[in-house]
CSV table of N, CA, C and O in Angstrom, one decimal:
chain,number,residue,atom,x,y,z
A,1,MET,N,63.1,-63.8,-143.7
A,1,MET,CA,62.7,-64.1,-142.6
A,1,MET,C,62.1,-64.1,-141.9
A,1,MET,O,60.7,-62.6,-141.9
A,2,LYS,N,61.3,-63.9,-140.6
A,2,LYS,CA,60.1,-64.0,-139.9
A,2,LYS,C,60.3,-62.7,-139.1
A,2,LYS,O,61.5,-62.7,-137.8
A,3,VAL,N,59.6,-61.8,-138.7
A,3,VAL,CA,59.6,-60.2,-138.5
A,3,VAL,C,58.6,-60.3,-137.8
A,3,VAL,O,57.6,-60.2,-137.9
A,4,PHE,N,57.8,-59.6,-136.4
A,4,PHE,CA,57.0,-59.4,-135.4
A,4,PHE,C,56.6,-58.0,-135.4
A,4,PHE,O,58.0,-56.9,-135.2
A,5,PRO,N,55.7,-57.9,-135.0
A,5,PRO,CA,55.1,-55.6,-135.5
A,5,PRO,C,56.1,-55.5,-134.3
A,5,PRO,O,56.8,-54.2,-133.6
A,6,SER,N,56.8,-55.8,-133.1
A,6,SER,CA,57.0,-55.2,-132.2
A,6,SER,C,58.6,-54.7,-132.4
A,6,SER,O,59.3,-54.0,-132.2
A,7,GLU,N,59.1,-56.2,-133.0
A,7,GLU,CA,60.1,-55.0,-133.7
A,7,GLU,C,60.4,-54.3,-134.5
A,7,GLU,O,61.6,-53.1,-134.5
A,8,VAL,N,59.5,-54.0,-136.1
A,8,VAL,CA,59.2,-52.5,-136.1
A,8,VAL,C,59.0,-51.6,-135.5
A,8,VAL,O,59.9,-51.0,-136.3
A,9,LYS,N,58.2,-51.6,-134.7
A,9,LYS,CA,58.1,-50.9,-133.9
A,9,LYS,C,59.6,-50.2,-133.0
A,9,LYS,O,59.7,-49.0,-132.7
A,10,ARG,N,60.3,-50.9,-132.9
A,10,ARG,CA,61.6,-50.4,-132.1
A,10,ARG,C,61.9,-50.3,-133.3
A,10,ARG,O,63.0,-48.7,-132.5
A,11,VAL,N,62.1,-50.4,-134.0
A,11,VAL,CA,63.6,-50.1,-134.8
A,11,VAL,C,62.4,-48.4,-135.6
A,11,VAL,O,63.0,-47.4,-135.5
A,12,MET,N,61.3,-48.5,-136.0
A,12,MET,CA,61.3,-47.0,-136.3
A,12,MET,C,61.2,-46.1,-134.9
A,12,MET,O,60.9,-44.8,-135.9
A,13,GLY,N,60.9,-46.4,-133.9
A,13,GLY,CA,60.8,-45.1,-132.8
A,13,GLY,C,62.6,-44.9,-133.2
A,13,GLY,O,62.3,-43.5,-132.8
A,14,THR,N,63.6,-45.4,-133.7
A,14,THR,CA,64.8,-44.9,-134.3
A,14,THR,C,64.9,-44.0,-135.3
A,14,THR,O,65.6,-43.3,-135.2
A,15,LEU,N,63.7,-43.7,-135.8
A,15,LEU,CA,63.7,-43.6,-137.3
A,15,LEU,C,63.7,-42.1,-137.4
A,15,LEU,O,62.0,-41.7,-137.0
A,16,PRO,N,64.2,-41.1,-137.8
A,16,PRO,CA,64.5,-39.8,-138.5
A,16,PRO,C,63.3,-39.9,-140.2
A,16,PRO,O,63.6,-38.6,-140.6
A,17,ILE,N,61.8,-40.0,-139.7
A,17,ILE,CA,61.3,-40.3,-140.5
A,17,ILE,C,60.3,-38.7,-140.8
A,17,ILE,O,60.3,-38.4,-141.9
A,18,GLY,N,60.4,-37.7,-139.7
A,18,GLY,CA,60.2,-36.1,-140.5
A,18,GLY,C,61.4,-35.3,-140.8
A,18,GLY,O,61.0,-34.9,-142.0
A,19,PHE,N,61.9,-36.1,-141.0
A,19,PHE,CA,63.6,-35.0,-141.9
A,19,PHE,C,63.1,-35.0,-143.3
A,19,PHE,O,63.0,-34.5,-143.9
A,20,TYR,N,63.0,-36.9,-143.5
A,20,TYR,CA,62.6,-37.3,-145.0
A,20,TYR,C,61.0,-36.9,-146.0
A,20,TYR,O,61.1,-36.4,-146.5
A,21,ALA,N,59.6,-36.0,-144.1
A,21,ALA,CA,58.9,-35.7,-144.9
A,21,ALA,C,58.7,-34.0,-145.0
A,21,ALA,O,57.8,-33.8,-145.7
A,22,GLY,N,60.1,-33.9,-144.3
A,22,GLY,CA,60.1,-32.4,-144.5
A,22,GLY,C,59.3,-31.3,-143.0
A,22,GLY,O,59.4,-30.5,-143.3
A,23,LYS,N,58.9,-32.5,-142.5
A,23,LYS,CA,58.5,-31.7,-141.3
A,23,LYS,C,57.9,-32.6,-139.9
A,23,LYS,O,58.7,-34.2,-140.6
A,24,ARG,N,57.7,-31.8,-138.9
A,24,ARG,CA,57.7,-33.6,-137.3
A,24,ARG,C,56.2,-33.9,-137.9
A,24,ARG,O,55.7,-33.1,-138.4
A,25,VAL,N,56.2,-35.3,-138.8
A,25,VAL,CA,55.0,-35.8,-138.4
A,25,VAL,C,54.6,-37.7,-137.5
A,25,VAL,O,56.0,-38.4,-138.6
A,26,PRO,N,53.5,-37.4,-136.8
A,26,PRO,CA,53.6,-38.8,-136.3
A,26,PRO,C,53.8,-40.3,-137.7
A,26,PRO,O,52.8,-40.0,-138.8
A,27,ALA,N,54.6,-41.3,-137.6
A,27,ALA,CA,54.1,-42.7,-138.3
A,27,ALA,C,53.7,-44.1,-137.4
A,27,ALA,O,54.5,-43.8,-136.1
A,28,ARG,N,53.1,-44.4,-137.8
A,28,ARG,CA,52.4,-45.7,-136.8
A,28,ARG,C,52.8,-46.8,-137.2
A,28,ARG,O,52.0,-46.5,-138.9
A,29,LEU,N,53.2,-48.2,-137.2
A,29,LEU,CA,52.8,-49.3,-137.7
A,29,LEU,C,51.0,-50.1,-137.5
A,29,LEU,O,50.6,-49.9,-136.4
A,30,SER,N,50.8,-50.2,-138.8
A,30,SER,CA,49.1,-51.1,-138.3
A,30,SER,C,49.7,-52.3,-138.9
A,30,SER,O,50.5,-52.8,-140.0
A,31,GLU,N,48.8,-52.7,-138.2
A,31,GLU,CA,48.7,-54.9,-138.9
A,31,GLU,C,48.2,-55.4,-140.0
A,31,GLU,O,47.7,-56.5,-139.8
A,32,THR,N,47.4,-54.2,-140.1
A,32,THR,CA,45.9,-54.4,-140.2
A,32,THR,C,45.8,-53.5,-142.0
A,32,THR,O,45.5,-54.5,-142.9
A,33,GLU,N,46.6,-52.4,-142.2
A,33,GLU,CA,46.6,-52.1,-143.3
A,33,GLU,C,47.3,-52.9,-144.8
A,33,GLU,O,48.1,-53.0,-144.4
A,34,GLU,N,46.6,-52.6,-146.0
A,34,GLU,CA,47.7,-53.9,-146.8
A,34,GLU,C,48.3,-53.0,-147.6
A,34,GLU,O,49.6,-53.2,-148.0
A,35,SER,N,48.4,-51.1,-147.2
A,35,SER,CA,49.5,-50.7,-148.0
A,35,SER,C,49.8,-49.3,-146.9
A,35,SER,O,48.9,-48.9,-145.8
A,36,SER,N,50.7,-48.3,-147.4
A,36,SER,CA,51.1,-47.8,-146.4
A,36,SER,C,50.2,-46.0,-146.9
A,36,SER,O,50.6,-46.1,-148.4
A,37,TYR,N,50.1,-45.3,-146.5
A,37,TYR,CA,49.5,-44.0,-146.9
A,37,TYR,C,50.0,-43.3,-146.0
A,37,TYR,O,50.1,-43.4,-144.7
A,38,TYR,N,49.8,-41.6,-146.6
A,38,TYR,CA,49.4,-40.5,-146.0
A,38,TYR,C,48.2,-40.2,-145.4
A,38,TYR,O,47.4,-40.3,-146.5
A,39,ASN,N,47.7,-40.2,-143.8
A,39,ASN,CA,46.5,-40.0,-143.4
A,39,ASN,C,46.4,-38.7,-143.6
A,39,ASN,O,46.6,-37.9,-142.7
A,40,THR,N,45.4,-37.8,-144.5
A,40,THR,CA,45.8,-36.2,-144.0
A,40,THR,C,45.1,-35.5,-143.2
A,40,THR,O,45.6,-34.2,-142.8
A,41,LYS,N,43.6,-36.3,-143.1
A,41,LYS,CA,43.0,-36.6,-141.7
A,41,LYS,C,43.5,-35.7,-140.3
A,41,LYS,O,43.6,-34.8,-139.6
A,42,GLU,N,44.7,-37.3,-140.3
A,42,GLU,CA,45.4,-36.9,-138.7
A,42,GLU,C,47.2,-36.6,-139.0
A,42,GLU,O,48.0,-36.2,-138.2
A,43,ASP,N,46.9,-35.9,-140.5
A,43,ASP,CA,48.7,-35.9,-140.8
A,43,ASP,C,49.4,-36.4,-140.0
A,43,ASP,O,50.7,-36.7,-139.6
A,44,SER,N,49.6,-37.9,-140.6
A,44,SER,CA,50.2,-38.7,-140.0
A,44,SER,C,50.6,-39.8,-141.0
A,44,SER,O,49.7,-40.2,-141.6
A,45,ILE,N,51.6,-41.1,-140.9
A,45,ILE,CA,52.5,-41.2,-141.5
A,45,ILE,C,51.5,-43.3,-141.3
A,45,ILE,O,52.0,-43.3,-140.4
A,46,VAL,N,51.1,-43.6,-142.0
A,46,VAL,CA,50.5,-45.0,-141.8
A,46,VAL,C,51.2,-46.0,-142.4
A,46,VAL,O,51.2,-46.3,-143.6
A,47,ILE,N,51.4,-46.9,-141.5
A,47,ILE,CA,53.3,-47.9,-142.4
A,47,ILE,C,52.7,-49.3,-141.7
A,47,ILE,O,52.5,-49.1,-141.2
A,48,SER,N,52.3,-50.0,-143.7
A,48,SER,CA,51.8,-50.9,-143.4
A,48,SER,C,52.5,-52.5,-142.6
A,48,SER,O,53.8,-52.5,-143.5
A,49,PHE,N,52.3,-53.3,-141.8
A,49,PHE,CA,53.3,-54.7,-141.7
A,49,PHE,C,52.6,-55.5,-142.7
A,49,PHE,O,54.3,-56.0,-142.6
A,50,PRO,N,51.7,-55.6,-142.6
A,50,PRO,CA,51.7,-56.9,-143.8
A,50,PRO,C,52.9,-57.0,-145.3
A,50,PRO,O,53.4,-58.0,-145.6
A,51,GLN,N,52.5,-55.5,-145.9
A,51,GLN,CA,53.8,-55.5,-146.1
A,51,GLN,C,55.4,-55.7,-146.4
A,51,GLN,O,56.0,-55.9,-146.8
A,52,ILE,N,55.8,-55.5,-144.6
A,52,ILE,CA,56.8,-55.2,-144.5
A,52,ILE,C,57.7,-57.0,-144.8
A,52,ILE,O,58.2,-57.1,-144.5
A,53,GLU,N,56.3,-57.6,-143.7
A,53,GLU,CA,56.5,-58.8,-144.0
A,53,GLU,C,56.2,-59.6,-144.2
A,53,GLU,O,57.4,-60.3,-145.4
A,54,THR,N,55.8,-59.6,-146.2
A,54,THR,CA,55.8,-60.0,-146.7
A,54,THR,C,57.2,-59.9,-147.8
A,54,THR,O,58.2,-60.6,-148.1
A,55,ALA,N,57.8,-58.5,-147.7
A,55,ALA,CA,58.9,-58.3,-148.1
A,55,ALA,C,60.1,-58.7,-147.4
A,55,ALA,O,61.3,-59.4,-148.4
A,56,LEU,N,59.9,-59.3,-146.4
A,56,LEU,CA,60.8,-59.7,-145.5
A,56,LEU,C,61.0,-60.8,-145.2
A,56,LEU,O,61.8,-62.2,-145.3
A,57,SER,N,59.6,-62.1,-146.2
A,57,SER,CA,60.0,-63.1,-146.3
A,57,SER,C,60.9,-63.7,-146.6
A,57,SER,O,61.4,-64.6,-147.2
A,58,GLU,N,61.1,-62.5,-147.4
A,58,GLU,CA,62.1,-63.0,-148.9
A,58,GLU,C,63.8,-63.3,-148.6
A,58,GLU,O,64.5,-63.4,-149.4
A,59,VAL,N,64.3,-62.7,-147.4
A,59,VAL,CA,65.2,-62.3,-147.0
A,59,VAL,C,65.4,-63.5,-146.3
A,59,VAL,O,64.9,-63.8,-144.8
A,60,LYS,N,66.7,-64.2,-146.2
A,60,LYS,CA,66.7,-65.2,-146.0
A,60,LYS,C,68.3,-65.5,-144.3
A,60,LYS,O,67.9,-66.2,-143.3
A,61,ASP,N,69.3,-64.5,-144.3
A,61,ASP,CA,70.0,-63.7,-143.5
A,61,ASP,C,69.0,-63.4,-142.7
A,61,ASP,O,69.4,-62.1,-143.3
A,62,THR,N,69.9,-63.9,-141.6
A,62,THR,CA,68.6,-62.8,-140.6
A,62,THR,C,69.8,-62.1,-139.6
A,62,THR,O,69.4,-61.6,-138.8
A,63,ASN,N,71.3,-62.7,-139.7
A,63,ASN,CA,72.3,-61.1,-139.5
A,63,ASN,C,71.6,-59.7,-140.0
A,63,ASN,O,72.4,-59.2,-139.4
A,64,TYR,N,70.9,-59.5,-140.7
A,64,TYR,CA,70.3,-58.1,-141.0
A,64,TYR,C,68.9,-58.0,-140.9
A,64,TYR,O,68.0,-57.1,-141.6
A,65,LEU,N,68.2,-58.5,-139.5
A,65,LEU,CA,67.2,-58.4,-139.8
A,65,LEU,C,66.5,-56.8,-139.3
A,65,LEU,O,65.9,-55.5,-140.1
A,66,GLU,N,67.5,-55.9,-139.0
A,66,GLU,CA,67.1,-54.6,-138.2
A,66,GLU,C,67.2,-53.6,-139.8
A,66,GLU,O,67.0,-52.6,-140.0
A,67,THR,N,68.9,-54.0,-140.2
A,67,THR,CA,68.7,-53.5,-141.3
A,67,THR,C,68.0,-53.3,-142.8
A,67,THR,O,66.9,-52.7,-143.5
A,68,GLY,N,66.8,-55.1,-143.1
A,68,GLY,CA,66.0,-54.7,-143.2
A,68,GLY,C,64.5,-54.1,-143.0
A,68,GLY,O,63.5,-54.0,-143.9
A,69,ILE,N,64.7,-54.8,-141.5
A,69,ILE,CA,63.2,-53.0,-141.3
A,69,ILE,C,63.4,-51.8,-141.2
A,69,ILE,O,62.6,-51.1,-142.1
A,70,ARG,N,65.1,-51.6,-141.1
A,70,ARG,CA,64.9,-50.0,-142.0
A,70,ARG,C,65.0,-50.6,-142.9
A,70,ARG,O,64.1,-48.8,-143.5
A,71,SER,N,65.5,-50.5,-144.2
A,71,SER,CA,65.4,-50.4,-145.4
A,71,SER,C,63.6,-50.6,-145.5
A,71,SER,O,63.0,-50.1,-146.4
A,72,THR,N,62.8,-51.8,-145.2
A,72,THR,CA,61.4,-51.4,-146.1
A,72,THR,C,60.6,-50.7,-145.2
A,72,THR,O,59.9,-49.7,-145.6
A,73,VAL,N,60.9,-50.0,-144.3
A,73,VAL,CA,60.5,-49.1,-143.7
A,73,VAL,C,60.0,-47.6,-143.5
A,73,VAL,O,59.8,-46.8,-144.2
A,74,TYR,N,61.7,-47.3,-144.6
A,74,TYR,CA,61.8,-46.3,-145.6
A,74,TYR,C,61.3,-46.5,-146.4
A,74,TYR,O,60.4,-45.5,-147.5
A,75,HIS,N,61.3,-48.1,-147.7
A,75,HIS,CA,60.5,-47.4,-148.6
A,75,HIS,C,59.1,-47.3,-148.8
A,75,HIS,O,58.7,-46.9,-149.1
A,76,GLU,N,58.6,-48.0,-147.5
A,76,GLU,CA,56.8,-47.5,-147.3
A,76,GLU,C,56.4,-46.4,-147.1
A,76,GLU,O,56.0,-45.4,-147.1
A,77,VAL,N,57.9,-45.5,-146.0
A,77,VAL,CA,57.5,-43.9,-145.6
A,77,VAL,C,57.4,-43.0,-147.0
A,77,VAL,O,56.7,-42.3,-147.3
A,78,SER,N,59.0,-44.3,-148.0
A,78,SER,CA,58.2,-43.1,-149.4
A,78,SER,C,57.0,-42.9,-150.2
A,78,SER,O,57.1,-42.4,-151.1
A,79,HIS,N,56.7,-43.8,-150.2
A,79,HIS,CA,55.6,-44.3,-150.8
A,79,HIS,C,54.2,-43.1,-150.4
A,79,HIS,O,53.6,-42.5,-151.1
A,80,ALA,N,54.1,-43.3,-148.9
A,80,ALA,CA,53.0,-42.3,-148.0
A,80,ALA,C,53.7,-41.0,-148.3
A,80,ALA,O,52.4,-40.3,-148.7
A,81,ILE,N,54.8,-40.7,-148.3
A,81,ILE,CA,55.7,-39.2,-148.8
A,81,ILE,C,54.8,-38.7,-150.4
A,81,ILE,O,54.3,-37.9,-150.5
């Protein structure tokens, strides 16, 4: 399925990422980073849009767009943590 950064940002805004990180930590979507990571200088999580886009390109059923975004964001957050 085709996914856009605006859709990912909208879903990310609803996720309790701090709960999984064990503390309040901001997360931002990067349209250029090739992988997700934890930025120690900024104490933030950077989520790679290209990673999410690649993963969701394999999904054919567009009825699960939000579920797909949530799943891939959580997957990327787990890498960062």
